[in-house]
Coordinates of C-alpha atoms and ligand atoms in Angstrom, one line a residue:
M197 CA 74.8 147.1 39.4
G198 CA 76.1 145.0 42.2
M199 CA 78.1 147.4 45.0
L200 CA 81.0 145.3 44.4
D201 CA 81.5 145.6 41.0
G202 CA 84.9 145.8 39.9
H203 CA 86.1 144.8 43.0
V204 CA 88.2 141.6 43.6
A205 CA 88.0 139.3 46.2
L206 CA 90.5 136.1 47.4
L207 CA 88.8 133.7 49.9
T208 CA 90.2 131.1 51.9
G209 CA 88.7 128.0 53.0
A210 CA 86.7 128.7 50.0
A211 CA 86.2 125.0 48.8
G212 CA 82.6 124.5 51.0
G213 CA 81.2 126.0 54.2
I214 CA 81.2 129.9 55.1
G215 CA 84.2 130.6 52.8
L216 CA 82.1 129.0 49.9
A217 CA 78.7 130.8 51.1
A218 CA 80.8 134.2 51.4
A219 CA 82.1 133.7 48.1
R220 CA 78.7 133.9 46.2
A221 CA 77.3 136.7 48.5
L222 CA 80.2 138.7 47.0
H223 CA 79.9 137.5 43.7
A224 CA 76.3 138.3 43.5
D225 CA 76.6 141.5 44.4
G226 CA 79.1 142.0 41.7
A227 CA 82.9 140.9 42.7
R228 CA 84.6 138.7 40.9
V229 CA 86.0 135.8 43.2
M230 CA 89.3 133.8 43.5
L231 CA 88.3 130.8 45.9
A232 CA 91.4 129.5 47.7
D233 CA 91.6 125.9 49.4
I234 CA 94.3 123.5 50.7
D235 CA 91.7 120.7 49.4
E236 CA 91.9 120.8 45.5
A237 CA 89.3 118.4 44.9
R238 CA 86.1 119.9 46.4
L239 CA 87.7 123.6 45.3
A240 CA 87.3 122.4 41.5
E241 CA 83.6 121.4 42.2
A242 CA 83.0 125.1 44.2
A243 CA 84.3 127.2 41.8
A244 CA 82.4 125.7 38.8
S245 CA 79.1 126.1 40.6
I246 CA 79.7 129.9 40.9
G247 CA 80.4 129.6 37.3
E248 CA 81.8 133.2 35.2
G249 CA 83.8 135.6 37.4
C250 CA 84.8 133.0 39.6
A251 CA 88.7 130.8 39.6
A252 CA 90.1 128.6 42.3
T253 CA 94.0 128.3 43.2
R254 CA 95.0 125.9 46.0
L255 CA 96.2 127.5 49.0
D256 CA 98.3 126.1 52.4
A257 CA 97.3 129.3 54.6
T258 CA 100.3 128.0 56.6
S259 CA 102.6 128.6 54.4
R260 CA 104.0 132.2 53.3
A261 CA 105.0 130.9 49.9
S262 CA 101.8 129.9 49.2
W263 CA 100.1 133.0 50.2
Q264 CA 102.3 135.0 47.3
G265 CA 101.3 132.5 44.9
A266 CA 97.8 132.7 45.7
V267 CA 97.9 136.7 45.3
E268 CA 99.9 136.3 42.1
T269 CA 97.5 134.0 40.6
T270 CA 94.6 136.9 41.9
L271 CA 96.2 139.5 40.2
A272 CA 97.3 137.4 37.3
R273 CA 93.3 136.4 36.6
F274 CA 91.4 139.6 37.5
G275 CA 94.0 142.5 37.7
G276 CA 94.0 143.5 41.1
L277 CA 93.0 142.1 44.5
T278 CA 90.7 144.6 46.6
I279 CA 89.1 141.9 49.2
L280 CA 90.4 139.4 51.2
V281 CA 88.1 137.2 53.5
N282 CA 90.3 134.5 56.1
S283 CA 88.1 131.8 56.4
A284 CA 90.5 128.7 56.4
G285 CA 90.3 127.0 60.0
I286 CA 90.2 124.4 62.0
S287 CA 88.7 123.4 65.7
E288 CA 89.3 120.2 67.3
P289 CA 88.4 119.4 70.8
A290 CA 90.6 119.5 73.8
D291 CA 90.9 121.3 76.8
I292 CA 94.0 122.6 79.7
E293 CA 94.3 118.6 80.9
T294 CA 94.2 117.3 77.2
L295 CA 95.7 119.6 74.9
G296 CA 98.9 117.9 73.1
D297 CA 101.6 120.2 71.3
D298 CA 100.6 119.0 67.6
A299 CA 97.0 120.2 68.4
W300 CA 98.0 123.8 69.7
D301 CA 100.7 124.3 67.0
R302 CA 98.3 123.2 64.3
H303 CA 95.1 125.4 65.5
L304 CA 98.4 128.7 66.1
A305 CA 99.6 127.6 62.4
I306 CA 96.0 127.5 60.6
N307 CA 93.9 129.9 63.0
L308 CA 96.5 132.8 63.6
S309 CA 99.7 132.3 61.8
A310 CA 98.2 132.0 58.5
V311 CA 95.8 135.0 58.6
I312 CA 98.5 137.2 59.3
Y313 CA 100.5 135.9 56.6
G314 CA 97.2 136.7 54.3
M315 CA 96.7 139.7 55.6
Q316 CA 100.6 140.4 54.7
A317 CA 100.7 139.2 51.3
A318 CA 97.4 141.1 50.3
T319 CA 98.6 144.4 51.7
P320 CA 100.8 145.4 48.8
A321 CA 98.1 144.3 46.3
M322 CA 95.3 146.3 48.1
K323 CA 97.5 149.3 48.3
A324 CA 98.3 149.4 44.2
S325 CA 94.7 148.9 43.7
G326 CA 93.8 152.6 44.5
K327 CA 90.6 151.4 45.7
P328 CA 89.1 150.9 49.3
C329 CA 89.9 147.6 50.3
A330 CA 88.9 145.3 52.8
I331 CA 89.7 142.5 55.0
V332 CA 87.2 140.1 56.8
N333 CA 88.4 137.3 59.2
I334 CA 86.7 134.2 60.2
A335 CA 86.7 134.6 64.2
S336 CA 84.0 132.6 66.6
M337 CA 81.2 133.1 69.5
L338 CA 84.1 131.0 71.3
S339 CA 86.8 133.7 71.0
M340 CA 84.3 136.3 72.7
R341 CA 82.8 133.7 75.0
P342 CA 85.6 130.8 75.6
G343 CA 84.3 127.4 76.4
A344 CA 86.3 124.9 78.4
P345 CA 86.5 122.2 75.6
F346 CA 88.2 124.0 72.7
I347 CA 91.4 125.7 74.5
A348 CA 93.4 125.9 71.5
Y349 CA 90.9 127.2 69.3
C350 CA 89.3 129.8 71.8
A351 CA 93.2 131.0 72.0
S352 CA 93.9 130.9 68.5
K353 CA 90.8 133.0 67.3
S354 CA 91.4 135.2 70.3
G355 CA 94.7 136.0 69.3
M356 CA 93.4 136.5 65.7
V357 CA 91.2 139.1 66.6
A358 CA 93.9 141.2 68.3
A359 CA 95.8 140.6 65.2
S360 CA 92.9 142.0 62.9
K361 CA 92.6 144.8 65.7
S362 CA 96.1 145.9 65.6
A363 CA 96.0 145.6 61.6
A364 CA 93.2 147.6 62.0
L365 CA 94.5 150.5 63.5
H366 CA 97.7 150.6 61.6
F367 CA 95.8 151.0 58.1
A368 CA 93.2 153.4 59.8
S369 CA 96.2 155.8 61.8
N370 CA 98.6 155.7 58.6
R371 CA 95.4 156.5 56.2
I372 CA 96.0 153.5 54.3
P373 CA 92.2 152.8 53.0
I374 CA 92.2 148.9 54.0
R375 CA 89.4 147.8 56.8
V376 CA 90.1 145.2 58.8
N377 CA 87.2 143.2 60.5
T378 CA 86.0 140.1 62.5
V379 CA 82.7 137.8 62.0
H380 CA 82.3 135.7 65.0
P381 CA 79.6 133.1 64.1
G382 CA 77.8 130.4 66.6
A383 CA 77.3 126.9 65.5
I384 CA 76.6 127.3 62.0
R385 CA 75.8 124.0 59.5
T386 CA 78.9 123.3 57.4
P387 CA 81.5 120.5 57.4
M388 CA 83.3 121.4 60.2
Y389 CA 79.8 121.4 62.4
E390 CA 78.8 118.2 60.8
R391 CA 82.2 117.0 62.1
Y392 CA 81.4 117.9 65.9
I393 CA 77.6 116.3 65.3
A394 CA 79.4 112.9 63.8
M395 CA 81.2 112.9 67.4
G396 CA 78.1 113.0 69.6
E397 CA 75.9 109.3 69.9
D398 CA 72.8 110.8 69.2
R399 CA 72.6 113.0 66.5
E400 CA 69.3 114.6 67.4
A401 CA 70.6 115.2 71.0
T402 CA 73.5 116.9 69.5
E403 CA 71.9 118.9 67.7
A404 CA 69.7 120.0 70.8
A405 CA 72.6 120.8 72.9
F406 CA 74.1 123.2 70.1
A407 CA 71.1 124.9 69.7
A408 CA 70.6 125.6 73.6
T409 CA 73.9 127.7 73.4
H410 CA 72.1 130.0 70.7
P411 CA 69.3 131.9 72.8
M412 CA 67.5 132.4 69.4
G413 CA 67.3 128.2 70.1
R414 CA 68.8 127.3 66.5
I415 CA 71.8 126.3 64.7
G416 CA 72.8 129.2 62.1
E417 CA 73.2 128.6 58.5
P418 CA 76.2 129.5 55.9
E419 CA 74.4 131.9 54.0
E420 CA 73.4 134.3 57.3
V421 CA 77.2 134.1 58.2
A422 CA 77.8 135.2 54.4
Q423 CA 75.6 138.9 54.4
A424 CA 77.3 139.8 57.4
I425 CA 80.6 139.5 55.5
L426 CA 79.3 141.0 52.5
F427 CA 78.5 143.8 55.0
L428 CA 82.2 143.9 56.3
A429 CA 83.9 143.5 52.6
S430 CA 81.6 146.3 50.9
P431 CA 81.3 150.0 51.2
R432 CA 78.0 149.8 53.2
S433 CA 80.4 149.4 56.0
S434 CA 82.7 152.4 54.9
F435 CA 83.5 153.9 58.7
T436 CA 83.5 150.3 60.1
T437 CA 87.0 148.7 61.0
G438 CA 88.3 147.0 64.0
A439 CA 84.7 145.6 64.4
E440 CA 83.8 142.2 66.4
L441 CA 80.4 141.5 64.6
P442 CA 78.7 138.3 66.0
V443 CA 76.4 136.1 64.1
D444 CA 75.4 133.8 66.8
G445 CA 71.6 134.4 68.3
A446 CA 73.0 136.4 71.0
G447 CA 75.1 133.2 72.4
H448 CA 77.7 135.6 73.3
I449 CA 75.8 137.2 76.1
R450 CA 73.9 134.2 76.9
D451 CA 73.3 133.8 80.8
Ligands
NAD528 N1 80.9 126.2 61.4 C1 80.8 126.5 62.7 O1 80.1 126.4 63.5 C2 81.6 128.1 62.7 C3 81.7 128.4 63.8 C4 82.6 129.4 64.4 C5 83.5 130.0 63.7 N2 83.7 129.1 62.5 C6 84.9 129.4 61.6 O2 84.4 130.1 60.4 C7 85.4 129.5 59.3 C8 84.9 128.3 58.4 O3 84.5 127.4 58.9 P1 83.5 126.3 58.2 O4 82.3 126.3 59.5 O5 83.2 126.6 57.1 O6 84.2 125.1 58.1 P2 84.5 124.0 57.0 O7 85.6 123.0 57.7 O8 83.5 123.9 56.5 O9 85.9 124.6 56.2 C9 87.0 125.2 56.1 C10 88.1 125.2 55.2 O10 89.7 125.4 55.4 C11 90.0 124.9 54.6 N3 91.7 124.7 55.2 C12 91.6 124.0 56.8 N4 93.0 124.4 56.5 C13 93.6 125.0 55.6 C14 94.8 125.4 55.0 N5 95.8 125.2 55.7 N6 94.8 126.1 54.0 C15 93.9 126.7 53.2 N7 92.6 126.3 53.6 C16 92.7 125.2 54.6 C17 89.6 123.1 54.7 O11 89.9 122.6 53.4 C18 87.9 123.5 54.2 O12 87.7 123.6 53.2 C19 86.6 128.6 60.1 O13 87.5 130.1 60.8 C20 85.5 128.3 61.1 O14 86.6 128.5 62.8 C21 82.6 128.3 62.4

Protein backbone atom coordinates (compact mmCIF):
# COMPACT_ATOMS: atom_id res chain seq x y z
CA MET A 1 0.00 0.00 0.00
CA GLY A 2 1.22 3.47 -0.86
CA MET A 3 0.93 6.45 1.45
CA LEU A 4 -1.04 8.26 -1.28
CA ASP A 5 -3.62 5.53 -1.88
CA GLY A 6 -6.99 7.28 -2.36
CA HIS A 7 -5.35 10.58 -3.27
CA VAL A 8 -5.74 12.40 -6.60
CA ALA A 9 -3.04 14.78 -7.82
CA LEU A 10 -3.25 17.44 -10.52
CA LEU A 11 0.19 18.45 -11.77
CA THR A 12 0.99 21.34 -14.13
CA GLY A 13 4.02 21.43 -16.41
CA ALA A 14 3.68 17.65 -16.38
CA ALA A 15 4.47 16.97 -20.05
CA GLY A 16 8.12 16.60 -19.04
CA GLY A 17 10.88 17.70 -16.69
CA ILE A 18 10.20 18.10 -12.99
CA GLY A 19 6.39 17.93 -13.35
CA LEU A 20 6.48 14.52 -15.02
CA ALA A 21 9.07 13.17 -12.57
CA ALA A 22 6.81 14.32 -9.71
CA ALA A 23 3.80 12.62 -11.31
CA ARG A 24 5.75 9.35 -11.48
CA ALA A 25 6.77 9.62 -7.81
CA LEU A 26 3.23 10.39 -6.61
CA HIS A 27 1.79 7.61 -8.80
CA ALA A 28 4.33 5.11 -7.45
CA ASP A 29 3.14 6.02 -3.94
CA GLY A 30 -0.50 5.22 -4.80
CA ALA A 31 -1.95 8.51 -6.12
CA ARG A 32 -3.93 8.76 -9.31
CA VAL A 33 -2.45 11.57 -11.34
CA MET A 34 -3.83 14.08 -13.86
CA LEU A 35 -1.05 15.52 -16.00
CA ALA A 36 -1.75 19.07 -17.21
CA ASP A 37 0.31 21.08 -19.67
CA ILE A 38 -0.07 23.50 -22.55
CA ASP A 39 1.98 21.15 -24.77
CA GLU A 40 -0.62 18.57 -25.85
CA ALA A 41 1.65 16.47 -28.04
CA ARG A 42 4.16 15.72 -25.26
CA LEU A 43 1.32 15.30 -22.72
CA ALA A 44 -0.17 12.26 -24.44
CA GLU A 45 3.21 10.54 -24.59
CA ALA A 46 3.88 11.36 -20.92
CA ALA A 47 0.52 9.95 -19.77
CA ALA A 48 1.04 6.77 -21.79
CA SER A 49 4.42 6.28 -20.12
CA ILE A 50 2.76 6.12 -16.68
CA GLY A 51 -0.28 4.07 -17.72
CA GLU A 52 -3.17 2.97 -15.47
CA GLY A 53 -4.25 5.58 -12.92
CA CYS A 54 -2.91 8.44 -15.03
CA ALA A 55 -4.74 10.78 -17.41
CA ALA A 56 -3.91 14.04 -19.15
CA THR A 57 -5.66 17.32 -19.86
CA ARG A 58 -4.58 20.40 -21.78
CA LEU A 59 -4.16 23.41 -19.50
CA ASP A 60 -3.09 26.96 -20.17
CA ALA A 61 -2.24 27.82 -16.58
CA THR A 62 -2.50 31.56 -17.30
CA SER A 63 -6.25 31.22 -17.96
CA ARG A 64 -8.78 30.93 -15.14
CA ALA A 65 -11.26 29.25 -17.51
CA SER A 66 -8.66 26.67 -18.45
CA TRP A 67 -8.01 25.98 -14.75
CA GLN A 68 -11.72 25.48 -14.15
CA GLY A 69 -11.78 22.97 -16.99
CA ALA A 70 -8.75 21.07 -15.67
CA VAL A 71 -10.23 20.78 -12.17
CA GLU A 72 -13.58 19.64 -13.58
CA THR A 73 -11.85 17.07 -15.80
CA THR A 74 -9.93 15.76 -12.77
CA LEU A 75 -13.09 15.45 -10.67
CA ALA A 76 -14.97 13.74 -13.49
CA ARG A 77 -12.15 11.28 -14.16
CA PHE A 78 -10.93 10.46 -10.65
CA GLY A 79 -13.76 11.62 -8.35
CA GLY A 80 -11.76 14.12 -6.28
CA LEU A 81 -8.72 16.34 -5.95
CA THR A 82 -6.37 16.31 -2.94
CA ILE A 83 -2.95 17.32 -4.28
CA LEU A 84 -1.91 20.17 -6.58
CA VAL A 85 1.64 20.51 -7.89
CA ASN A 86 2.35 23.75 -9.79
CA SER A 87 5.43 22.99 -11.87
CA ALA A 88 4.60 24.90 -15.08
CA GLY A 89 7.06 27.74 -15.43
CA ILE A 90 9.30 29.67 -17.78
CA SER A 91 12.75 31.21 -17.50
CA GLU A 92 14.20 33.66 -19.99
CA PRO A 93 17.44 35.53 -19.31
CA ALA A 94 17.31 39.34 -18.96
CA ASP A 95 18.80 41.80 -16.49
CA ILE A 96 17.47 45.14 -15.21
CA GLU A 97 18.79 46.92 -18.33
CA THR A 98 17.68 44.43 -21.00
CA LEU A 99 14.29 43.27 -19.64
CA GLY A 100 11.40 44.01 -22.03
CA ASP A 101 7.71 44.40 -21.17
CA ASP A 102 6.66 41.22 -22.98
CA ALA A 103 9.13 39.04 -21.11
CA TRP A 104 8.16 40.65 -17.80
CA ASP A 105 4.45 40.06 -18.47
CA ARG A 106 5.08 36.43 -19.53
CA HIS A 107 7.01 35.65 -16.35
CA LEU A 108 4.37 37.22 -14.14
CA ALA A 109 1.55 35.43 -15.96
CA ILE A 110 3.04 31.92 -15.89
CA ASN A 111 5.25 31.91 -12.79
CA LEU A 112 3.04 33.98 -10.48
CA SER A 113 -0.58 34.60 -11.59
CA ALA A 114 -1.03 31.02 -12.83
CA VAL A 115 -0.09 29.62 -9.43
CA ILE A 116 -2.62 31.85 -7.68
CA TYR A 117 -5.30 30.88 -10.22
CA GLY A 118 -4.46 27.20 -9.68
CA MET A 119 -4.66 27.42 -5.88
CA GLN A 120 -7.99 29.24 -6.16
CA ALA A 121 -9.42 26.74 -8.67
CA ALA A 122 -8.37 23.74 -6.57
CA THR A 123 -9.47 24.99 -3.15
CA PRO A 124 -13.24 24.23 -3.35
CA ALA A 125 -12.60 20.68 -4.59
CA MET A 126 -9.96 20.13 -1.92
CA LYS A 127 -12.27 21.40 0.82
CA ALA A 128 -15.00 19.08 -0.47
CA SER A 129 -12.69 16.04 -0.46
CA GLY A 130 -12.79 15.65 3.32
CA LYS A 131 -9.11 14.61 3.23
CA PRO A 132 -5.89 16.36 4.26
CA CYS A 133 -4.74 18.12 1.09
CA ALA A 134 -1.44 19.56 -0.11
CA ILE A 135 -0.28 22.15 -2.62
CA VAL A 136 3.36 22.12 -3.71
CA ASN A 137 4.58 25.07 -5.78
CA ILE A 138 7.89 24.86 -7.63
CA ALA A 139 9.94 28.01 -7.02
CA SER A 140 13.72 28.16 -7.48
CA MET A 141 17.11 28.52 -5.83
CA LEU A 142 17.00 31.90 -7.60
CA SER A 143 14.14 33.15 -5.43
CA MET A 144 16.28 32.47 -2.33
CA ARG A 145 19.46 33.87 -3.92
CA PRO A 146 18.59 36.17 -6.83
CA GLY A 147 20.87 36.35 -9.88
CA ALA A 148 21.47 39.48 -11.97
CA PRO A 149 20.78 37.85 -15.38
CA PHE A 150 17.30 36.58 -14.42
CA ILE A 151 15.41 39.56 -13.01
CA ALA A 152 11.89 38.58 -14.17
CA TYR A 153 12.38 34.97 -13.15
CA CYS A 154 13.68 35.84 -9.66
CA ALA A 155 10.96 38.43 -9.05
CA SER A 156 8.08 36.26 -10.30
CA LYS A 157 9.24 33.24 -8.29
CA SER A 158 9.72 35.34 -5.13
CA GLY A 159 6.20 36.71 -5.53
CA MET A 160 4.90 33.19 -5.91
CA VAL A 161 6.64 32.12 -2.71
CA ALA A 162 5.03 35.01 -0.81
CA ALA A 163 1.63 34.05 -2.24
CA SER A 164 2.20 30.43 -1.18
CA LYS A 165 3.01 31.49 2.38
CA SER A 166 -0.04 33.75 2.49
CA ALA A 167 -2.25 30.88 1.36
CA ALA A 168 -0.58 28.51 3.86
CA LEU A 169 -1.33 30.93 6.70
CA HIS A 170 -4.91 31.41 5.58
CA PHE A 171 -5.64 27.68 5.45
CA ALA A 172 -3.83 26.91 8.72
CA SER A 173 -5.42 29.65 10.77
CA ASN A 174 -8.89 28.85 9.43
CA ARG A 175 -8.32 25.13 10.20
CA ILE A 176 -8.73 24.26 6.53
CA PRO A 177 -6.69 21.07 5.96
CA ILE A 178 -4.71 22.27 2.95
CA ARG A 179 -0.94 22.66 3.39
CA VAL A 180 1.05 24.85 0.99
CA ASN A 181 4.82 24.58 0.56
CA THR A 182 7.45 25.54 -2.02
CA VAL A 183 10.32 23.51 -3.47
CA HIS A 184 13.43 25.40 -4.64
CA PRO A 185 15.47 23.49 -7.21
CA GLY A 186 18.95 24.44 -8.34
CA ALA A 187 19.95 23.63 -11.93
CA ILE A 188 18.13 20.40 -12.81
CA ARG A 189 18.62 18.33 -15.98
CA THR A 190 15.30 19.00 -17.80
CA PRO A 191 14.25 20.57 -21.13
CA MET A 192 14.45 24.01 -19.43
CA TYR A 193 18.05 23.35 -18.43
CA GLU A 194 18.87 22.01 -21.91
CA ARG A 195 17.62 25.29 -23.42
CA TYR A 196 20.15 27.17 -21.27
CA ILE A 197 22.94 24.76 -22.18
CA ALA A 198 22.12 25.28 -25.86
CA MET A 199 22.64 29.06 -25.44
CA GLY A 200 26.31 28.53 -24.49
CA GLU A 201 28.96 27.98 -27.16
CA ASP A 202 30.73 25.13 -25.42
CA ARG A 203 28.42 22.57 -23.78
CA GLU A 204 31.03 21.22 -21.37
CA ALA A 205 32.08 24.70 -20.21
CA THR A 206 28.46 25.81 -19.73
CA GLU A 207 27.65 22.65 -17.76
CA ALA A 208 30.74 23.16 -15.61
CA ALA A 209 29.73 26.78 -14.93
CA PHE A 210 26.26 25.65 -13.81
CA ALA A 211 27.70 22.86 -11.64
CA ALA A 212 30.11 25.32 -10.00
CA THR A 213 27.20 27.32 -8.55
CA HIS A 214 26.23 24.24 -6.50
CA PRO A 215 28.73 23.41 -3.70
CA MET A 216 28.00 19.69 -4.28
CA GLY A 217 29.64 20.27 -7.67
CA ARG A 218 26.98 18.88 -9.99
CA ILE A 219 23.62 19.41 -11.65
CA GLY A 220 20.52 17.83 -10.05
CA GLU A 221 18.19 15.24 -11.58
CA PRO A 222 14.39 15.66 -11.86
CA GLU A 223 13.87 12.54 -9.71
CA GLU A 224 15.73 14.21 -6.83
CA VAL A 225 13.30 17.14 -6.94
CA ALA A 226 10.37 14.72 -7.28
CA GLN A 227 11.25 13.10 -3.94
CA ALA A 228 11.07 16.50 -2.21
CA ILE A 229 7.70 17.14 -3.88
CA LEU A 230 6.48 13.70 -2.78
CA PHE A 231 7.48 14.45 0.82
CA LEU A 232 5.58 17.76 0.86
CA ALA A 233 2.56 16.33 -0.99
CA SER A 234 2.14 13.37 1.36
CA PRO A 235 1.22 12.96 5.04
CA ARG A 236 4.96 12.44 5.72
CA SER A 237 5.03 16.25 6.09
CA SER A 238 1.71 16.59 7.93
CA PHE A 239 2.90 19.44 10.24
CA THR A 240 4.81 21.34 7.55
CA THR A 241 3.18 24.29 5.82
CA GLY A 242 4.45 27.64 4.56
CA ALA A 243 7.94 26.13 4.20
CA GLU A 244 10.64 26.54 1.54
CA LEU A 245 12.58 23.35 0.72
CA PRO A 246 15.77 23.83 -1.32
CA VAL A 247 16.95 20.98 -3.58
CA ASP A 248 20.13 22.58 -4.86
CA GLY A 249 23.26 20.96 -3.45
CA ALA A 250 23.64 23.93 -1.04
CA GLY A 251 23.51 26.45 -3.91
CA HIS A 252 21.38 28.94 -1.98
CA ILE A 253 23.92 29.22 0.85
CA ARG A 254 27.13 29.13 -1.18
CA ASP A 255 29.91 31.70 -0.50
N1 LIG B 1 15.23 22.89 -14.52
C1 LIG B 1 15.76 23.74 -13.68
O1 LIG B 1 17.00 23.91 -13.65
C2 LIG B 1 14.88 24.50 -12.71
C3 LIG B 1 15.53 25.17 -11.66
C4 LIG B 1 14.76 25.87 -10.74
C5 LIG B 1 13.38 25.89 -10.86
N2 LIG B 1 12.78 25.23 -11.90
C6 LIG B 1 11.34 25.31 -11.98
O2 LIG B 1 10.78 24.02 -12.02
C7 LIG B 1 9.57 24.03 -12.77
C8 LIG B 1 9.64 22.95 -13.82
O3 LIG B 1 10.72 23.24 -14.67
P1 LIG B 1 11.34 22.20 -15.71
O4 LIG B 1 12.80 22.32 -15.57
O5 LIG B 1 10.67 20.89 -15.58
O6 LIG B 1 10.93 22.99 -17.03
P2 LIG B 1 10.37 22.48 -18.43
O7 LIG B 1 10.52 23.61 -19.36
O8 LIG B 1 11.01 21.19 -18.75
O9 LIG B 1 8.85 22.23 -18.06
C9 LIG B 1 7.94 23.28 -17.90
C10 LIG B 1 6.61 22.84 -18.46
O10 LIG B 1 5.68 23.90 -18.26
C11 LIG B 1 4.83 23.90 -19.39
N3 LIG B 1 4.17 25.21 -19.51
C12 LIG B 1 4.72 26.38 -19.89
N4 LIG B 1 3.78 27.34 -19.93
C13 LIG B 1 2.60 26.76 -19.56
C14 LIG B 1 1.29 27.23 -19.41
N5 LIG B 1 0.95 28.52 -19.66
N6 LIG B 1 0.32 26.37 -19.01
C15 LIG B 1 0.63 25.08 -18.76
N7 LIG B 1 1.88 24.56 -18.90
C16 LIG B 1 2.86 25.40 -19.30
C17 LIG B 1 5.74 23.59 -20.58
O11 LIG B 1 5.03 23.14 -21.71
C18 LIG B 1 6.66 22.53 -19.98
O12 LIG B 1 6.20 21.22 -20.21
C19 LIG B 1 9.44 25.44 -13.36
O13 LIG B 1 8.52 26.19 -12.58
C20 LIG B 1 10.83 25.99 -13.23
O14 LIG B 1 10.84 27.39 -13.14
C21 LIG B 1 13.51 24.53 -12.81
